[in-house]
Amino acid sequence: MTTPDRAATTGEVRDAREADPREADPREADPQETAPQETDADEEALPGGGVNDVVRIGSTVRRPAGPWTPAVHALLDHLALTGFTGAPRAHGLDGQGREILDHVPGEVADYPLPGYVQTDAALREVAALLRTYHDATTGFTPPEDAHWYFPPREPAEVICHGDIAPYNCVFRNGKPVAFIDFDTAHPGPRVWDFAYAACRFVPLAAADNEDFTLPVGEQARRLRLFADAYGLDADNRAVVAATAEERLEHLVSHMHARAREGNAAFAGHIADGHDVLYLASVAHIARHEGLLTQALLEGTVTTGTGGTFRPG
């Protein structure tokens, strides 16, 4: 995979968008509490912005807001109230109309990925964090006038993050602790989010992808590991590969649509060949769909609650 098509990244520590999730229990604070007050003179432009201009001001991060921001902030408030610590705290908008989010110290990887992102342990922990996030969203009722970056998809089982990838995951001491950049959040099925995360973290990529790839047999093994750590049910396992293909095609269509609208960042990604890499991954997944699906389903038993376990 190549660099992200929406989020800002750096190859070092991308100053992430949340306060340290281990430093405070969000259930002990009002999600609408006022963020620390800093002046614009303290602005520090964060490097690596692929689509958005992002700055840090003291203990907060300021990012461009959009029509989806009220719905996203309502989601983040809900997550804080449920006790989920792996997501940003939102503090409304600043005087320039930018959203205010807490800054989280940690490492956010760029491609080529560092070794700690590529381990089996990291893969399992990302899957567990994604499952915990999804479960935390099931009790969320979106505002009646909610506007999402991407249209809702059926069945709307959870609120998908929409861009689970190394560049949107904060690591600390080699462990994933938070997801960031929730702009693309939208209601949808679990497998829609899961499949894209698998594309990025397993990864599901063709052999000529210079960013990060593995032999297809190893991809199948790690995909199974990812699904087991998430607790993905058998019905969803059966459609992961096909969903991954659809999700990447959706991404390419979105990139081209935004480029036609005059978005320079997306036009730049296309000029750099990112869409070609994604389509190569689509062909790769389709070519090995049988192997990937067999690895996901072999030895699994569907439980009465929709979960799965592996005998032995």
Short mmCIF file of N, CA and C in Angstrom, two decimals, residues 1 5 192 195-197 199-200 204-205 241-255 274-275 277-285:
data_model
loop_
_atom_site.label_atom_id
_atom_site.label_comp_id
_atom_site.label_asym_id
_atom_site.label_seq_id
_atom_site.Cartn_x
_atom_site.Cartn_y
_atom_site.Cartn_z
N MET A 1 0.85 -1.20 0.00
CA MET A 1 0.00 0.00 0.00
C MET A 1 0.88 1.24 0.00
N ASP A 5 -4.75 8.52 1.40
CA ASP A 5 -5.39 9.40 0.45
C ASP A 5 -6.23 10.46 1.11
N TRP A 192 -16.91 -4.19 6.56
CA TRP A 192 -16.46 -3.11 5.67
C TRP A 192 -15.20 -2.45 6.25
N ALA A 195 -12.26 -5.32 6.61
CA ALA A 195 -11.58 -5.70 5.36
C ALA A 195 -10.54 -4.67 4.96
N TYR A 196 -10.86 -3.40 5.12
CA TYR A 196 -9.88 -2.38 4.75
C TYR A 196 -8.70 -2.39 5.72
N ALA A 197 -8.98 -2.56 7.00
CA ALA A 197 -7.90 -2.67 7.98
C ALA A 197 -7.00 -3.85 7.64
N CYS A 199 -6.44 -5.03 4.66
CA CYS A 199 -5.63 -4.63 3.50
C CYS A 199 -4.39 -3.87 3.95
N ARG A 200 -4.53 -3.07 4.96
CA ARG A 200 -3.44 -2.21 5.40
C ARG A 200 -2.47 -2.89 6.36
N LEU A 204 -2.86 -7.08 2.54
CA LEU A 204 -3.30 -7.79 1.35
C LEU A 204 -2.85 -6.97 0.15
N ALA A 205 -1.67 -7.29 -0.33
CA ALA A 205 -1.04 -6.48 -1.37
C ALA A 205 -0.28 -7.37 -2.34
N ALA A 241 -12.66 -11.31 1.67
CA ALA A 241 -11.88 -11.05 0.46
C ALA A 241 -12.67 -10.23 -0.55
N ALA A 242 -13.90 -10.62 -0.80
CA ALA A 242 -14.73 -9.88 -1.75
C ALA A 242 -14.98 -8.45 -1.26
N THR A 243 -15.16 -8.30 0.04
CA THR A 243 -15.38 -6.96 0.60
C THR A 243 -14.13 -6.11 0.47
N ALA A 244 -12.96 -6.71 0.67
CA ALA A 244 -11.71 -5.97 0.51
C ALA A 244 -11.57 -5.45 -0.92
N GLU A 245 -11.92 -6.28 -1.88
CA GLU A 245 -11.87 -5.84 -3.28
C GLU A 245 -12.80 -4.66 -3.50
N GLU A 246 -14.03 -4.78 -3.00
CA GLU A 246 -15.01 -3.70 -3.17
C GLU A 246 -14.55 -2.43 -2.47
N ARG A 247 -13.98 -2.58 -1.28
CA ARG A 247 -13.54 -1.41 -0.51
C ARG A 247 -12.42 -0.67 -1.22
N LEU A 248 -11.47 -1.38 -1.81
CA LEU A 248 -10.38 -0.71 -2.53
C LEU A 248 -10.88 -0.07 -3.82
N GLU A 249 -11.81 -0.71 -4.49
CA GLU A 249 -12.40 -0.10 -5.68
C GLU A 249 -13.16 1.17 -5.31
N HIS A 250 -13.84 1.14 -4.18
CA HIS A 250 -14.53 2.33 -3.66
C HIS A 250 -13.54 3.45 -3.41
N LEU A 251 -12.39 3.13 -2.85
CA LEU A 251 -11.36 4.13 -2.59
C LEU A 251 -10.86 4.75 -3.87
N VAL A 252 -10.59 3.94 -4.88
CA VAL A 252 -10.11 4.46 -6.16
C VAL A 252 -11.15 5.37 -6.80
N SER A 253 -12.40 4.95 -6.76
CA SER A 253 -13.48 5.79 -7.32
C SER A 253 -13.56 7.12 -6.59
N HIS A 254 -13.42 7.08 -5.27
CA HIS A 254 -13.47 8.31 -4.47
C HIS A 254 -12.30 9.23 -4.83
N MET A 255 -11.12 8.67 -4.96
CA MET A 255 -9.95 9.47 -5.32
C MET A 255 -10.17 10.20 -6.64
N HIS A 274 -0.96 6.00 -6.92
CA HIS A 274 -1.56 5.29 -5.80
C HIS A 274 -2.76 4.45 -6.25
N ASP A 275 -3.54 4.98 -7.18
CA ASP A 275 -4.71 4.24 -7.65
C ASP A 275 -4.29 2.95 -8.35
N LEU A 277 -1.67 1.13 -7.64
CA LEU A 277 -1.31 0.17 -6.59
C LEU A 277 -2.54 -0.46 -5.96
N TYR A 278 -3.56 0.35 -5.70
CA TYR A 278 -4.79 -0.18 -5.11
C TYR A 278 -5.46 -1.19 -6.04
N LEU A 279 -5.51 -0.86 -7.33
CA LEU A 279 -6.14 -1.77 -8.28
C LEU A 279 -5.32 -3.05 -8.44
N ALA A 280 -4.01 -2.94 -8.31
CA ALA A 280 -3.18 -4.15 -8.33
C ALA A 280 -3.50 -5.03 -7.12
N SER A 281 -3.77 -4.41 -5.99
CA SER A 281 -4.16 -5.17 -4.81
C SER A 281 -5.52 -5.83 -5.00
N VAL A 282 -6.45 -5.13 -5.67
CA VAL A 282 -7.75 -5.73 -5.97
C VAL A 282 -7.56 -7.00 -6.79
N ALA A 283 -6.73 -6.91 -7.84
CA ALA A 283 -6.49 -8.07 -8.69
C ALA A 283 -5.82 -9.20 -7.91
N HIS A 284 -4.90 -8.83 -7.03
CA HIS A 284 -4.20 -9.82 -6.20
C HIS A 284 -5.17 -10.55 -5.28
N ILE A 285 -6.04 -9.81 -4.61
CA ILE A 285 -7.00 -10.43 -3.68
C ILE A 285 -7.96 -11.32 -4.46
#
